[in-house]
């Protein structure tokens, strides 16, 4: 079972990488002006919404990695590590966004764009933190490239468990 858990963790993370940037990110980048129009936001407000959504879309890749890793750790019985990692990302998000909005210390004053920049930085740090934790090995899970192979039994198990949640 531990070998199957490790393989499922690796495959879940690998499924998340190709589907997220081409699915969510591209869709959001392309649809952002339409969202602003549907919300009747034009002029400067519309530009802010479009810019915010497009920059925010970049963070989705990292969010997907964080959430897939956190789910794998919870599935292995480790509730504390994902909580600490995701909680740290949230705290970093608040600090980074505030620092970038107001230009604290060495950070530039970005006003409203600082909110999304801080969010993307926090999401990127969370995704990288999760990848580092899983590649070093945590809670019996170790992300290794040689285990990222598609095998029918493992793919069926992942889809049987995660498929309904994806709908």
PDB file of C-alpha atoms in Angstrom:
ATOM      1  CA  UNK A   1       0.000   0.000   0.000  1.00  0.00           C
ATOM      2  CA  UNK A   2       2.776   2.586   0.722  1.00  0.00           C
ATOM      3  CA  UNK A   3       4.164   2.012  -2.805  1.00  0.00           C
ATOM      4  CA  UNK A   4       0.672   2.546  -4.262  1.00  0.00           C
ATOM      5  CA  UNK A   5       0.255   5.735  -2.191  1.00  0.00           C
ATOM      6  CA  UNK A   6       3.573   7.103  -3.444  1.00  0.00           C
ATOM      7  CA  UNK A   7       2.690   6.275  -7.045  1.00  0.00           C
ATOM      8  CA  UNK A   8      -0.780   7.851  -6.650  1.00  0.00           C
ATOM      9  CA  UNK A   9       0.777  11.003  -5.179  1.00  0.00           C
ATOM     10  CA  UNK A  10       3.208  11.292  -8.092  1.00  0.00           C
ATOM     11  CA  UNK A  11       0.511  10.695 -10.690  1.00  0.00           C
ATOM     12  CA  UNK A  12      -1.949  13.096  -9.070  1.00  0.00           C
ATOM     13  CA  UNK A  13       0.687  15.826  -9.090  1.00  0.00           C
ATOM     14  CA  UNK A  14       1.604  15.052 -12.701  1.00  0.00           C
ATOM     15  CA  UNK A  15      -2.060  15.144 -13.815  1.00  0.00           C
ATOM     16  CA  UNK A  16      -2.430  18.555 -12.208  1.00  0.00           C
ATOM     17  CA  UNK A  17       0.507  20.149 -14.038  1.00  0.00           C
ATOM     18  CA  UNK A  18      -0.626  19.725 -17.675  1.00  0.00           C
ATOM     19  CA  UNK A  19      -4.330  20.328 -17.119  1.00  0.00           C
ATOM     20  CA  UNK A  20      -4.018  23.484 -15.064  1.00  0.00           C
ATOM     21  CA  UNK A  21      -2.009  25.913 -17.207  1.00  0.00           C
ATOM     22  CA  UNK A  22      -3.725  25.052 -20.461  1.00  0.00           C
ATOM     23  CA  UNK A  23      -7.172  24.717 -18.959  1.00  0.00           C
ATOM     24  CA  UNK A  24      -7.691  27.239 -16.202  1.00  0.00           C
ATOM     25  CA  UNK A  25      -4.964  29.753 -16.983  1.00  0.00           C
ATOM     26  CA  UNK A  26      -5.611  30.087 -20.698  1.00  0.00           C
ATOM     27  CA  UNK A  27      -9.357  30.177 -20.184  1.00  0.00           C
ATOM     28  CA  UNK A  28      -9.087  32.950 -17.592  1.00  0.00           C
ATOM     29  CA  UNK A  29      -6.601  34.969 -19.672  1.00  0.00           C
ATOM     30  CA  UNK A  30      -8.840  34.781 -22.735  1.00  0.00           C
ATOM     31  CA  UNK A  31     -12.135  35.247 -20.888  1.00  0.00           C
ATOM     32  CA  UNK A  32     -11.035  38.101 -18.581  1.00  0.00           C
ATOM     33  CA  UNK A  33     -12.351  40.916 -20.828  1.00  0.00           C
ATOM     34  CA  UNK A  34     -15.652  39.057 -21.146  1.00  0.00           C
ATOM     35  CA  UNK A  35     -15.960  38.787 -17.362  1.00  0.00           C
ATOM     36  CA  UNK A  36     -15.364  42.521 -17.012  1.00  0.00           C
ATOM     37  CA  UNK A  37     -17.983  43.230 -19.683  1.00  0.00           C
ATOM     38  CA  UNK A  38     -20.538  40.901 -18.053  1.00  0.00           C
ATOM     39  CA  UNK A  39     -20.051  42.763 -14.777  1.00  0.00           C
ATOM     40  CA  UNK A  40     -20.501  46.071 -16.626  1.00  0.00           C
ATOM     41  CA  UNK A  41     -17.007  47.227 -15.720  1.00  0.00           C
ATOM     42  CA  UNK A  42     -15.564  49.575 -18.301  1.00  0.00           C
ATOM     43  CA  UNK A  43     -12.778  52.115 -18.453  1.00  0.00           C
ATOM     44  CA  UNK A  44     -10.233  52.057 -15.635  1.00  0.00           C
ATOM     45  CA  UNK A  45     -12.267  49.626 -13.526  1.00  0.00           C
ATOM     46  CA  UNK A  46     -12.523  47.178 -16.421  1.00  0.00           C
ATOM     47  CA  UNK A  47      -8.789  47.428 -17.077  1.00  0.00           C
ATOM     48  CA  UNK A  48      -8.062  46.687 -13.407  1.00  0.00           C
ATOM     49  CA  UNK A  49     -10.365  43.640 -13.436  1.00  0.00           C
ATOM     50  CA  UNK A  50      -8.839  42.238 -16.630  1.00  0.00           C
ATOM     51  CA  UNK A  51      -5.282  42.812 -15.399  1.00  0.00           C
ATOM     52  CA  UNK A  52      -6.078  41.287 -11.997  1.00  0.00           C
ATOM     53  CA  UNK A  53      -7.686  38.163 -13.479  1.00  0.00           C
ATOM     54  CA  UNK A  54      -4.880  37.628 -15.972  1.00  0.00           C
ATOM     55  CA  UNK A  55      -2.118  37.939 -13.376  1.00  0.00           C
ATOM     56  CA  UNK A  56      -4.082  35.840 -10.908  1.00  0.00           C
ATOM     57  CA  UNK A  57      -4.365  33.068 -13.496  1.00  0.00           C
ATOM     58  CA  UNK A  58      -0.587  32.612 -13.333  1.00  0.00           C
ATOM     59  CA  UNK A  59      -0.888  31.531  -9.716  1.00  0.00           C
ATOM     60  CA  UNK A  60      -3.298  28.700 -10.499  1.00  0.00           C
ATOM     61  CA  UNK A  61      -0.528  26.328 -11.591  1.00  0.00           C
ATOM     62  CA  UNK A  62       1.095  26.631  -8.190  1.00  0.00           C
ATOM     63  CA  UNK A  63      -2.218  26.437  -6.352  1.00  0.00           C
ATOM     64  CA  UNK A  64      -2.948  23.167  -8.134  1.00  0.00           C
ATOM     65  CA  UNK A  65       0.367  21.730  -6.984  1.00  0.00           C
ATOM     66  CA  UNK A  66      -0.233  22.882  -3.422  1.00  0.00           C
ATOM     67  CA  UNK A  67      -3.728  21.437  -3.273  1.00  0.00           C
ATOM     68  CA  UNK A  68      -2.766  18.119  -4.904  1.00  0.00           C
ATOM     69  CA  UNK A  69       0.154  17.742  -2.505  1.00  0.00           C
ATOM     70  CA  UNK A  70      -1.972  18.696   0.496  1.00  0.00           C
ATOM     71  CA  UNK A  71      -4.627  16.163  -0.521  1.00  0.00           C
ATOM     72  CA  UNK A  72      -1.980  13.452  -0.902  1.00  0.00           C
ATOM     73  CA  UNK A  73      -0.582  14.238   2.550  1.00  0.00           C
ATOM     74  CA  UNK A  74      -4.045  14.198   4.120  1.00  0.00           C
ATOM     75  CA  UNK A  75      -4.711  10.885   2.359  1.00  0.00           C
ATOM     76  CA  UNK A  76      -1.538   9.531   3.968  1.00  0.00           C
ATOM     77  CA  UNK A  77      -2.917  10.557   7.360  1.00  0.00           C
ATOM     78  CA  UNK A  78      -0.874  13.752   7.804  1.00  0.00           C
ATOM     79  CA  UNK A  79      -3.244  16.593   8.593  1.00  0.00           C
ATOM     80  CA  UNK A  80      -0.718  18.870  10.280  1.00  0.00           C
ATOM     81  CA  UNK A  81       1.839  19.410   7.480  1.00  0.00           C
ATOM     82  CA  UNK A  82      -0.661  20.614   4.843  1.00  0.00           C
ATOM     83  CA  UNK A  83      -2.329  22.839   7.439  1.00  0.00           C
ATOM     84  CA  UNK A  84       0.997  24.434   8.379  1.00  0.00           C
ATOM     85  CA  UNK A  85       2.107  24.843   4.766  1.00  0.00           C
ATOM     86  CA  UNK A  86      -1.173  26.299   3.504  1.00  0.00           C
ATOM     87  CA  UNK A  87      -1.507  28.472   6.612  1.00  0.00           C
ATOM     88  CA  UNK A  88       2.007  29.817   6.042  1.00  0.00           C
ATOM     89  CA  UNK A  89       1.115  30.608   2.436  1.00  0.00           C
ATOM     90  CA  UNK A  90      -1.944  32.550   3.613  1.00  0.00           C
ATOM     91  CA  UNK A  91       0.088  34.581   6.100  1.00  0.00           C
ATOM     92  CA  UNK A  92       2.738  35.239   3.429  1.00  0.00           C
ATOM     93  CA  UNK A  93      -0.035  36.334   1.043  1.00  0.00           C
ATOM     94  CA  UNK A  94      -1.279  38.963   3.516  1.00  0.00           C
ATOM     95  CA  UNK A  95       2.228  40.276   4.217  1.00  0.00           C
ATOM     96  CA  UNK A  96       3.429  40.282   0.598  1.00  0.00           C
ATOM     97  CA  UNK A  97       0.243  41.828  -0.777  1.00  0.00           C
ATOM     98  CA  UNK A  98       0.231  44.583   1.850  1.00  0.00           C
ATOM     99  CA  UNK A  99       3.936  45.292   1.320  1.00  0.00           C
ATOM    100  CA  UNK A 100       3.431  45.559  -2.437  1.00  0.00           C
ATOM    101  CA  UNK A 101       0.297  47.698  -2.202  1.00  0.00           C
ATOM    102  CA  UNK A 102       1.940  50.278   0.072  1.00  0.00           C
ATOM    103  CA  UNK A 103       5.576  49.877  -0.984  1.00  0.00           C
ATOM    104  CA  UNK A 104       7.042  48.849   2.362  1.00  0.00           C
ATOM    105  CA  UNK A 105      10.819  48.691   2.572  1.00  0.00           C
ATOM    106  CA  UNK A 106      12.472  47.588  -0.661  1.00  0.00           C
ATOM    107  CA  UNK A 107       9.148  46.677  -2.296  1.00  0.00           C
ATOM    108  CA  UNK A 108       7.720  48.965  -4.982  1.00  0.00           C
ATOM    109  CA  UNK A 109       4.404  50.718  -4.365  1.00  0.00           C
ATOM    110  CA  UNK A 110       2.107  48.893  -6.778  1.00  0.00           C
ATOM    111  CA  UNK A 111      -1.260  50.025  -5.398  1.00  0.00           C
ATOM    112  CA  UNK A 112      -4.058  47.635  -6.405  1.00  0.00           C
ATOM    113  CA  UNK A 113      -1.747  45.519  -8.574  1.00  0.00           C
ATOM    114  CA  UNK A 114       0.220  44.741  -5.409  1.00  0.00           C
ATOM    115  CA  UNK A 115      -2.679  42.630  -4.162  1.00  0.00           C
ATOM    116  CA  UNK A 116      -2.525  40.237  -7.086  1.00  0.00           C
ATOM    117  CA  UNK A 117       1.290  40.290  -7.191  1.00  0.00           C
ATOM    118  CA  UNK A 118       1.427  39.271  -3.527  1.00  0.00           C
ATOM    119  CA  UNK A 119      -1.142  36.554  -4.148  1.00  0.00           C
ATOM    120  CA  UNK A 120       0.810  35.115  -7.078  1.00  0.00           C
ATOM    121  CA  UNK A 121       4.043  35.233  -5.056  1.00  0.00           C
ATOM    122  CA  UNK A 122       2.354  33.437  -2.169  1.00  0.00           C
ATOM    123  CA  UNK A 123       0.853  30.783  -4.447  1.00  0.00           C
ATOM    124  CA  UNK A 124       4.206  30.230  -6.147  1.00  0.00           C
ATOM    125  CA  UNK A 125       5.956  29.870  -2.789  1.00  0.00           C
ATOM    126  CA  UNK A 126       3.273  27.417  -1.644  1.00  0.00           C
ATOM    127  CA  UNK A 127       3.599  25.281  -4.752  1.00  0.00           C
ATOM    128  CA  UNK A 128       7.387  25.244  -4.509  1.00  0.00           C
ATOM    129  CA  UNK A 129       7.237  24.508  -0.767  1.00  0.00           C
ATOM    130  CA  UNK A 130       4.969  21.530  -1.425  1.00  0.00           C
ATOM    131  CA  UNK A 131       7.180  20.217  -4.249  1.00  0.00           C
ATOM    132  CA  UNK A 132      10.276  20.515  -2.046  1.00  0.00           C
ATOM    133  CA  UNK A 133       8.551  18.768   0.853  1.00  0.00           C
ATOM    134  CA  UNK A 134       7.311  15.930  -1.352  1.00  0.00           C
ATOM    135  CA  UNK A 135      10.600  15.452  -3.201  1.00  0.00           C
ATOM    136  CA  UNK A 136      12.502  15.277   0.096  1.00  0.00           C
ATOM    137  CA  UNK A 137       9.895  12.873   1.481  1.00  0.00           C
ATOM    138  CA  UNK A 138       7.255  13.640   4.077  1.00  0.00           C
ATOM    139  CA  UNK A 139       4.757  11.407   5.884  1.00  0.00           C
ATOM    140  CA  UNK A 140       5.834   8.358   3.911  1.00  0.00           C
ATOM    141  CA  UNK A 141       5.289  10.094   0.555  1.00  0.00           C
ATOM    142  CA  UNK A 142       8.171  10.877  -1.758  1.00  0.00           C
ATOM    143  CA  UNK A 143       7.668  12.420  -5.163  1.00  0.00           C
ATOM    144  CA  UNK A 144      10.030  10.776  -7.646  1.00  0.00           C
ATOM    145  CA  UNK A 145      10.129  11.139 -11.406  1.00  0.00           C
ATOM    146  CA  UNK A 146      10.515   7.410 -12.058  1.00  0.00           C
ATOM    147  CA  UNK A 147       7.106   6.765 -10.468  1.00  0.00           C
ATOM    148  CA  UNK A 148       5.304   9.126 -12.825  1.00  0.00           C
ATOM    149  CA  UNK A 149       4.175   6.483 -15.265  1.00  0.00           C
ATOM    150  CA  UNK A 150       0.634   5.769 -16.353  1.00  0.00           C
ATOM    151  CA  UNK A 151      -0.464   2.354 -15.144  1.00  0.00           C
ATOM    152  CA  UNK A 152      -4.067   1.308 -15.565  1.00  0.00           C
ATOM    153  CA  UNK A 153      -4.682   0.145 -11.996  1.00  0.00           C
ATOM    154  CA  UNK A 154      -3.292   3.313 -10.443  1.00  0.00           C
ATOM    155  CA  UNK A 155      -5.064   5.636 -12.886  1.00  0.00           C
ATOM    156  CA  UNK A 156      -8.369   3.836 -12.265  1.00  0.00           C
ATOM    157  CA  UNK A 157      -7.894   4.199  -8.503  1.00  0.00           C
ATOM    158  CA  UNK A 158      -7.151   7.935  -8.780  1.00  0.00           C
ATOM    159  CA  UNK A 159     -10.112   8.547 -11.086  1.00  0.00           C
ATOM    160  CA  UNK A 160     -12.467   6.447  -8.954  1.00  0.00           C
ATOM    161  CA  UNK A 161     -11.583   8.448  -5.848  1.00  0.00           C
ATOM    162  CA  UNK A 162     -11.003  11.919  -7.335  1.00  0.00           C
ATOM    163  CA  UNK A 163     -13.276  11.810 -10.373  1.00  0.00           C
ATOM    164  CA  UNK A 164     -16.545  12.629  -8.591  1.00  0.00           C
ATOM    165  CA  UNK A 165     -14.911  15.628  -6.880  1.00  0.00           C
ATOM    166  CA  UNK A 166     -13.733  16.923 -10.260  1.00  0.00           C
ATOM    167  CA  UNK A 167     -17.302  17.108 -11.521  1.00  0.00           C
TER     168      UNK A 167
END
